[in-house]
Short mmCIF file of C-alpha atoms and ligand atoms in Angstrom, two decimals:
data_model
loop_
_atom_site.label_atom_id
_atom_site.label_comp_id
_atom_site.label_asym_id
_atom_site.label_seq_id
_atom_site.Cartn_x
_atom_site.Cartn_y
_atom_site.Cartn_z
CA MET A 1 1.35 -7.15 4.24
CA SER A 2 -0.49 -9.30 1.77
CA ARG A 3 1.94 -11.95 0.64
CA VAL A 4 4.39 -14.34 1.82
CA LYS A 5 1.03 -15.56 2.98
CA ARG A 6 -0.16 -18.72 2.19
CA LEU A 7 3.30 -20.23 1.39
CA SER A 8 4.72 -18.59 4.52
CA TRP A 9 6.26 -21.77 5.76
CA ILE A 10 7.41 -23.11 2.64
CA LEU A 11 9.02 -19.82 2.00
CA LEU A 12 10.60 -19.84 5.32
CA ALA A 13 11.97 -23.25 4.68
CA CYS A 14 13.39 -21.89 1.50
CA ALA A 15 14.72 -18.84 3.37
CA LEU A 16 16.60 -21.47 5.52
CA ALA A 17 17.57 -23.11 2.49
CA VAL A 18 18.97 -20.19 1.07
CA ILE A 19 20.97 -19.41 4.16
CA ALA A 20 22.21 -23.19 4.14
CA CYS A 21 23.06 -22.72 0.40
CA ASP A 22 24.83 -19.35 0.86
CA ARG A 23 26.81 -21.26 3.56
CA ASP A 24 27.76 -24.05 1.05
CA LYS A 25 28.46 -21.56 -1.45
CA ASP A 26 31.08 -19.97 1.14
CA SER A 27 32.50 -23.10 1.67
CA THR A 28 32.88 -23.97 -1.92
CA ALA A 29 34.31 -20.70 -2.72
CA GLN A 30 37.31 -21.06 -0.66
CA ASN A 31 38.71 -23.88 -2.79
CA THR A 32 37.57 -22.44 -6.11
CA THR A 33 39.37 -19.76 -8.13
CA VAL A 34 37.06 -16.51 -8.96
CA SER A 35 36.58 -16.35 -12.66
CA ALA A 36 38.38 -13.20 -14.21
CA SER A 37 34.95 -12.21 -15.72
CA ALA A 38 32.91 -11.90 -12.43
CA PRO A 39 31.76 -8.54 -12.03
CA ALA A 40 33.86 -6.63 -9.71
CA ILE A 41 31.62 -5.74 -6.57
CA ARG A 42 32.65 -2.30 -5.17
CA PRO A 43 32.31 -1.85 -1.23
CA LEU A 44 29.98 0.77 -0.61
CA ASN A 45 31.76 4.15 0.80
CA PHE A 46 29.98 5.11 3.70
CA PRO A 47 30.17 8.91 4.89
CA ALA A 48 31.78 9.54 8.35
CA ASP A 49 29.88 8.55 11.26
CA ASP A 50 29.69 12.26 12.94
CA GLY A 51 26.72 12.16 15.07
CA PRO A 52 24.57 12.87 16.94
CA LEU A 53 22.69 9.60 15.97
CA PRO A 54 18.81 10.44 15.48
CA SER A 55 16.52 8.68 17.81
CA ALA A 56 12.77 8.04 17.48
CA ASP A 57 9.99 8.45 20.14
CA GLY A 58 8.76 4.60 20.42
CA ASP A 59 6.08 5.60 23.10
CA ARG A 60 4.73 8.28 20.82
CA ALA A 61 4.76 5.99 17.79
CA MET A 62 2.83 3.52 19.87
CA GLN A 63 0.54 5.73 20.96
CA TYR A 64 -0.47 6.50 17.40
CA VAL A 65 -0.61 2.81 16.42
CA LYS A 66 -3.21 2.27 19.20
CA GLU A 67 -5.06 5.25 18.36
CA ILE A 68 -5.43 3.44 14.39
CA VAL A 69 -6.27 0.25 15.83
CA LYS A 70 -8.76 1.51 17.88
CA PHE A 71 -10.84 2.76 14.86
CA GLY A 72 -11.54 -1.16 14.30
CA PRO A 73 -11.05 -2.97 11.15
CA ARG A 74 -10.16 -0.51 8.32
CA PRO A 75 -10.90 -2.37 5.08
CA LEU A 76 -11.31 -0.56 1.82
CA GLY A 77 -15.04 1.03 1.62
CA SER A 78 -15.55 1.07 5.36
CA ALA A 79 -16.57 3.90 7.72
CA SER A 80 -13.59 3.14 9.89
CA HIS A 81 -11.24 3.43 6.77
CA LYS A 82 -12.28 6.66 6.33
CA LYS A 83 -11.93 7.91 9.90
CA VAL A 84 -8.16 6.57 9.72
CA GLU A 85 -7.86 8.67 6.44
CA GLU A 86 -8.86 11.85 8.38
CA TYR A 87 -6.87 10.62 11.21
CA ILE A 88 -3.82 10.52 9.63
CA SER A 89 -4.28 13.70 7.52
CA SER A 90 -5.47 15.72 10.70
CA HIS A 91 -1.61 14.99 12.01
CA LEU A 92 -0.22 16.41 8.98
CA LYS A 93 -1.90 19.88 9.15
CA GLY A 94 0.44 22.70 8.20
CA ASP A 95 2.88 20.02 6.13
CA GLN A 96 2.73 19.96 2.54
CA VAL A 97 0.19 17.04 1.76
CA GLU A 98 -0.92 15.59 -1.50
CA ASP A 99 -3.94 13.47 -1.86
CA ASP A 100 -3.94 10.86 -4.50
CA ILE A 101 -7.65 9.50 -4.65
CA PHE A 102 -8.93 7.10 -7.24
CA THR A 103 -11.28 4.43 -7.92
CA ALA A 104 -9.71 0.81 -8.03
CA ASP A 105 -11.43 -1.74 -10.04
CA THR A 106 -10.98 -4.74 -8.00
CA PRO A 107 -12.58 -8.39 -7.99
CA GLU A 108 -14.79 -7.24 -5.19
CA GLY A 109 -15.87 -4.10 -7.19
CA LYS A 110 -14.98 -0.53 -7.23
CA PHE A 111 -13.79 1.20 -4.42
CA PRO A 112 -12.57 4.69 -3.58
CA VAL A 113 -8.57 4.39 -2.84
CA HIS A 114 -6.84 7.35 -0.98
CA ASN A 115 -3.08 7.46 -0.88
CA ILE A 116 -1.70 10.23 1.53
CA ILE A 117 1.73 11.64 0.85
CA ALA A 118 3.53 14.37 3.11
CA LYS A 119 6.48 16.24 1.67
CA TYR A 120 9.30 17.52 3.48
CA PRO A 121 11.52 19.52 1.06
CA GLY A 122 15.39 19.28 1.36
CA THR A 123 18.21 21.18 0.06
CA LYS A 124 19.33 18.32 -2.45
CA ASP A 125 18.05 17.63 -5.51
CA GLY A 126 15.97 14.17 -5.25
CA ILE A 127 13.60 12.58 -3.27
CA ILE A 128 13.57 9.75 -0.70
CA ILE A 129 10.13 7.86 -0.17
CA ILE A 130 9.10 6.12 3.31
CA ALA A 131 5.94 4.30 2.84
CA SER A 132 3.43 2.19 4.79
CA HIS A 133 0.21 0.72 4.10
CA TYR A 134 -2.73 1.59 6.34
CA ASP A 135 -5.67 -0.33 4.85
CA THR A 136 -6.66 -3.88 6.63
CA ASN A 137 -7.21 -7.23 4.73
CA TYR A 138 -10.46 -7.13 2.87
CA PRO A 139 -11.36 -10.77 3.32
CA LEU A 140 -11.24 -10.37 6.75
CA ARG A 141 -13.54 -7.56 7.09
CA ASN A 142 -16.29 -9.09 9.06
CA THR A 143 -13.99 -10.45 11.82
CA SER A 144 -12.10 -8.21 14.50
CA PHE A 145 -8.97 -8.37 12.56
CA VAL A 146 -7.47 -4.81 13.13
CA GLY A 147 -3.88 -5.17 11.84
CA ALA A 148 -2.19 -3.77 14.56
CA ASN A 149 1.03 -4.92 13.30
CA ASP A 150 0.06 -5.32 9.56
CA GLY A 151 -0.67 -1.79 8.50
CA ALA A 152 -1.02 0.10 12.03
CA SER A 153 2.40 -0.55 13.32
CA SER A 154 4.23 1.28 10.30
CA SER A 155 1.46 4.01 9.83
CA GLY A 156 1.96 5.20 13.16
CA LEU A 157 5.72 5.01 13.08
CA LEU A 158 5.33 7.10 9.94
CA LEU A 159 3.41 9.69 11.98
CA GLU A 160 6.48 9.83 14.45
CA LEU A 161 8.75 10.18 11.65
CA ALA A 162 6.78 13.25 10.32
CA ASN A 163 7.27 14.96 13.78
CA HIS A 164 11.28 14.80 13.15
CA LEU A 165 10.90 15.77 9.66
CA ARG A 166 8.80 19.02 9.77
CA GLY A 167 9.48 22.56 10.64
CA LYS A 168 12.98 22.73 9.04
CA GLN A 169 14.50 22.37 5.67
CA ARG A 170 16.28 19.28 5.48
CA GLU A 171 19.88 19.48 4.64
CA GLY A 172 19.90 16.46 2.20
CA TYR A 173 17.25 14.95 -0.16
CA SER A 174 13.60 15.56 0.13
CA VAL A 175 11.52 13.33 2.10
CA TRP A 176 8.20 12.17 1.09
CA LEU A 177 6.10 9.95 3.65
CA VAL A 178 3.55 7.79 1.84
CA TRP A 179 0.56 6.41 3.51
CA ASP A 180 -0.53 4.00 0.84
CA ASP A 181 -4.09 2.40 0.58
CA ALA A 182 -5.24 -0.86 -0.89
CA GLU A 183 -2.19 -2.68 -0.34
CA GLU A 184 -3.96 -6.13 0.76
CA ALA A 185 -5.40 -8.25 -1.86
CA MET A 186 -9.19 -8.31 -1.81
CA LYS A 187 -9.80 -11.79 -2.62
CA PRO A 188 -8.87 -14.53 0.13
CA ASP A 189 -5.03 -15.46 0.05
CA GLY A 190 -5.66 -19.18 0.36
CA SER A 191 -5.17 -19.71 3.90
CA GLY A 192 -8.54 -20.25 4.26
CA GLY A 193 -8.66 -22.81 1.69
CA GLN A 194 -10.09 -20.59 -0.95
CA PRO A 195 -7.23 -19.78 -3.26
CA ASN A 196 -7.32 -16.45 -5.17
CA GLU A 197 -8.26 -17.07 -8.67
CA MET A 198 -6.56 -14.06 -9.95
CA PRO A 199 -2.72 -13.45 -9.74
CA PHE A 200 -1.47 -11.74 -6.40
CA SER A 201 0.23 -9.19 -8.70
CA ALA A 202 -3.37 -8.41 -10.41
CA ASP A 203 -5.27 -8.31 -7.06
CA SER A 204 -3.00 -6.24 -4.70
CA LEU A 205 -0.67 -3.22 -3.98
CA TYR A 206 -3.43 -1.12 -5.66
CA GLY A 207 -2.71 2.15 -4.16
CA ILE A 208 1.02 2.27 -4.72
CA THR A 209 0.94 0.90 -8.06
CA HIS A 210 -1.32 3.87 -8.94
CA LEU A 211 1.24 6.19 -7.34
CA ALA A 212 4.41 4.69 -9.22
CA GLU A 213 2.41 4.86 -12.63
CA LYS A 214 1.33 8.64 -11.96
CA TRP A 215 4.80 9.73 -10.97
CA GLN A 216 6.22 7.69 -13.99
CA ALA A 217 4.06 9.69 -16.32
CA ASP A 218 4.55 13.21 -14.88
CA GLY A 219 8.35 12.72 -14.56
CA THR A 220 8.33 12.67 -10.62
CA LEU A 221 9.86 9.14 -10.43
CA LYS A 222 13.11 10.21 -12.20
CA LYS A 223 13.57 12.25 -9.04
CA VAL A 224 13.43 9.31 -6.60
CA LYS A 225 16.72 8.24 -5.33
CA ALA A 226 15.33 5.41 -2.97
CA PHE A 227 12.13 4.08 -2.02
CA ILE A 228 12.11 2.64 1.69
CA LEU A 229 9.10 0.25 2.73
CA THR A 230 8.20 -0.44 6.30
CA ASP A 231 5.64 -3.22 7.06
CA MET A 232 4.83 -5.24 10.24
CA ILE A 233 7.88 -3.91 12.22
CA GLY A 234 6.09 -3.44 15.44
CA ASP A 235 6.88 -7.05 16.70
CA ALA A 236 8.14 -7.06 20.18
CA ASP A 237 10.04 -9.95 18.96
CA LEU A 238 11.89 -7.69 16.35
CA ASN A 239 13.66 -9.53 13.23
CA VAL A 240 13.36 -7.50 9.95
CA GLU A 241 14.41 -10.21 7.12
CA ARG A 242 16.64 -9.21 4.40
CA GLU A 243 14.22 -9.13 1.89
CA THR A 244 15.33 -10.90 -1.31
CA ASN A 245 13.83 -8.64 -3.92
CA SER A 246 14.93 -5.40 -2.60
CA THR A 247 17.90 -3.60 -3.83
CA PRO A 248 21.05 -4.95 -2.03
CA TRP A 249 23.17 -1.56 -1.78
CA LEU A 250 20.06 -0.04 -0.19
CA GLU A 251 19.85 -2.97 2.37
CA ASP A 252 23.45 -2.35 2.96
CA VAL A 253 22.80 1.44 3.97
CA VAL A 254 20.12 0.01 6.41
CA PHE A 255 22.27 -2.26 7.91
CA GLU A 256 25.23 0.38 8.34
CA ALA A 257 22.78 2.68 10.01
CA ALA A 258 21.20 -0.15 12.25
CA THR A 259 25.05 -1.06 13.22
CA ARG A 260 25.92 2.55 14.09
CA LEU A 261 22.90 2.89 16.50
CA GLY A 262 23.58 -0.72 17.92
CA TYR A 263 20.53 -2.44 16.68
CA GLN A 264 21.93 -4.81 13.99
CA SER A 265 21.09 -7.80 15.94
CA HIS A 266 17.58 -7.04 14.78
CA PHE A 267 18.19 -7.06 11.31
CA PHE A 268 18.98 -9.35 8.40
CA ALA A 269 19.60 -12.57 10.22
CA ARG A 270 17.47 -14.25 7.84
CA ARG A 271 16.61 -14.01 4.22
CA LEU A 272 13.06 -13.75 2.63
CA GLU A 273 11.68 -12.97 -0.41
CA VAL A 274 8.06 -10.77 0.08
CA SER A 275 5.61 -9.49 -2.55
CA ASP A 276 4.89 -5.99 -1.12
CA ASP A 277 4.53 -2.16 -1.86
CA HIS A 278 8.12 -2.09 -2.94
CA LEU A 279 7.77 -3.94 -6.12
CA PRO A 280 6.08 -1.17 -8.27
CA PHE A 281 9.19 1.28 -7.61
CA LEU A 282 11.59 -1.45 -7.90
CA LYS A 283 10.16 -2.60 -11.44
CA ARG A 284 10.31 0.99 -12.66
CA GLY A 285 14.00 1.07 -11.69
CA VAL A 286 14.09 3.03 -8.12
CA PRO A 287 16.46 1.44 -5.58
CA SER A 288 13.81 0.12 -2.97
CA ALA A 289 14.06 -2.06 0.45
CA ASP A 290 11.30 -3.79 2.27
CA LEU A 291 11.74 -3.39 6.10
CA ILE A 292 9.40 -6.02 7.07
CA ASP A 293 9.51 -8.78 9.92
CA PHE A 294 7.27 -11.60 8.44
CA THR A 295 7.90 -14.08 11.17
CA TYR A 296 5.10 -12.64 13.59
CA GLY A 297 4.37 -15.23 16.21
CA TYR A 298 5.36 -18.89 16.26
CA ASN A 299 4.67 -20.28 12.97
CA VAL A 300 3.46 -16.97 11.84
CA ALA A 301 0.54 -17.51 14.02
CA TYR A 302 -0.41 -13.86 14.13
CA TRP A 303 -0.33 -12.58 10.65
CA HIS A 304 -3.90 -12.17 9.11
CA THR A 305 -5.51 -13.39 12.27
CA THR A 306 -7.60 -11.80 14.64
CA GLU A 307 -4.44 -12.23 17.01
CA ASP A 308 -2.73 -9.26 15.31
CA THR A 309 -3.31 -6.92 18.04
CA VAL A 310 -1.50 -4.61 20.16
CA ASP A 311 -0.27 -6.49 23.04
CA LYS A 312 2.22 -8.27 20.63
CA LEU A 313 4.25 -4.84 19.56
CA SER A 314 6.51 -3.11 21.38
CA PRO A 315 7.21 0.65 21.85
CA ARG A 316 11.06 -0.49 21.40
CA SER A 317 10.57 -1.92 18.15
CA LEU A 318 9.07 1.06 16.85
CA GLN A 319 11.96 3.06 18.39
CA ILE A 320 14.54 0.86 16.85
CA VAL A 321 13.19 0.83 13.25
CA GLY A 322 12.50 4.41 13.41
CA GLY A 323 15.92 5.19 14.61
CA VAL A 324 17.43 2.83 11.67
CA VAL A 325 15.11 4.77 8.93
CA LEU A 326 16.24 8.17 10.24
CA GLU A 327 19.82 7.43 10.41
CA THR A 328 19.69 5.65 6.68
CA LEU A 329 18.18 9.06 5.59
CA ARG A 330 21.32 10.81 7.01
CA ILE A 331 23.50 8.19 5.36
CA LEU A 332 21.86 8.70 1.90
CA ASP A 333 22.15 12.48 2.35
CA LYS A 334 26.01 12.46 2.46
CA MET A 335 26.50 9.39 -0.10
CA ASP A 336 27.43 11.44 -3.07
CA PRO A 337 26.97 10.19 -5.63
CA LEU A 338 24.27 7.21 -4.70
CA PRO A 339 25.31 3.87 -6.26
CA PRO A 340 23.76 3.36 -9.72
CA LYS A 341 20.31 1.79 -9.89
ZN1 LIG B 401 -1.60 -8.08 5.38
#
């Protein structure tokens, strides 16, 4: 993940302030008459909870994560980046795969960027995207930073999800898994005292922005019903934020899925605004949710540091998020029609 970043504690403080504000708002609301012009909020109608509930294999997902990390730092343009591209593709043999390859013009020069998309067809008209970036932070390229949580955890989880999706036509929407590239900003994010002279939005999210633009141009985007991003979801102390840019109804579906699986205590206790790979789809009208646990280590100590290593992760966290994503898909398949964008 590239950003919440230098503002992490300010934002966390803000998040706490938001929680406090919400509480204040609630207490005020008890004494206030609701305005007749207030828009009606229709509760979501969830389909029946008719099991069996899905489960992801956390140990197998963790094995993938470890194998990705073993290649070492994988910044844009590096040999290990290329090896990770090949590693991901090698696990998708026999699947319908689209390679989206282009050259990104960045403040550090031109780099090849490679998005990998695996497509699992369904019976319903429409596509749900599950995404994860796999590159590591470029400014940390000369350190031992391997992004075990930041990039590898979610990329390994997507490989595990592929195991659940392949080999049968889905009774529901088509699901596309996207391993996107060049998510991280190329210039330092300021944590090292060197503020990026470019706006964050112009120096990050290169891969996913390219995909969103391409799919908008060729009409694919109209078919995308939801975009679910996974990022930094391997932390052994798993607390997925309610990310405030995300589409509220889609987050409600995620929470319903978590509740059905008994994992709700790991979701949405905090609110936090994060600039992440979901923004290019969100901006283009696609309902989008960022499943991210940004509070990684005390005082976010492990994020974008050489401390982001596999010993901080847990197969259980991968199992939880994997199960919740699979159950979210199952609920979305049966919600007809989906809420408006
Ligand atoms: Zn990052």
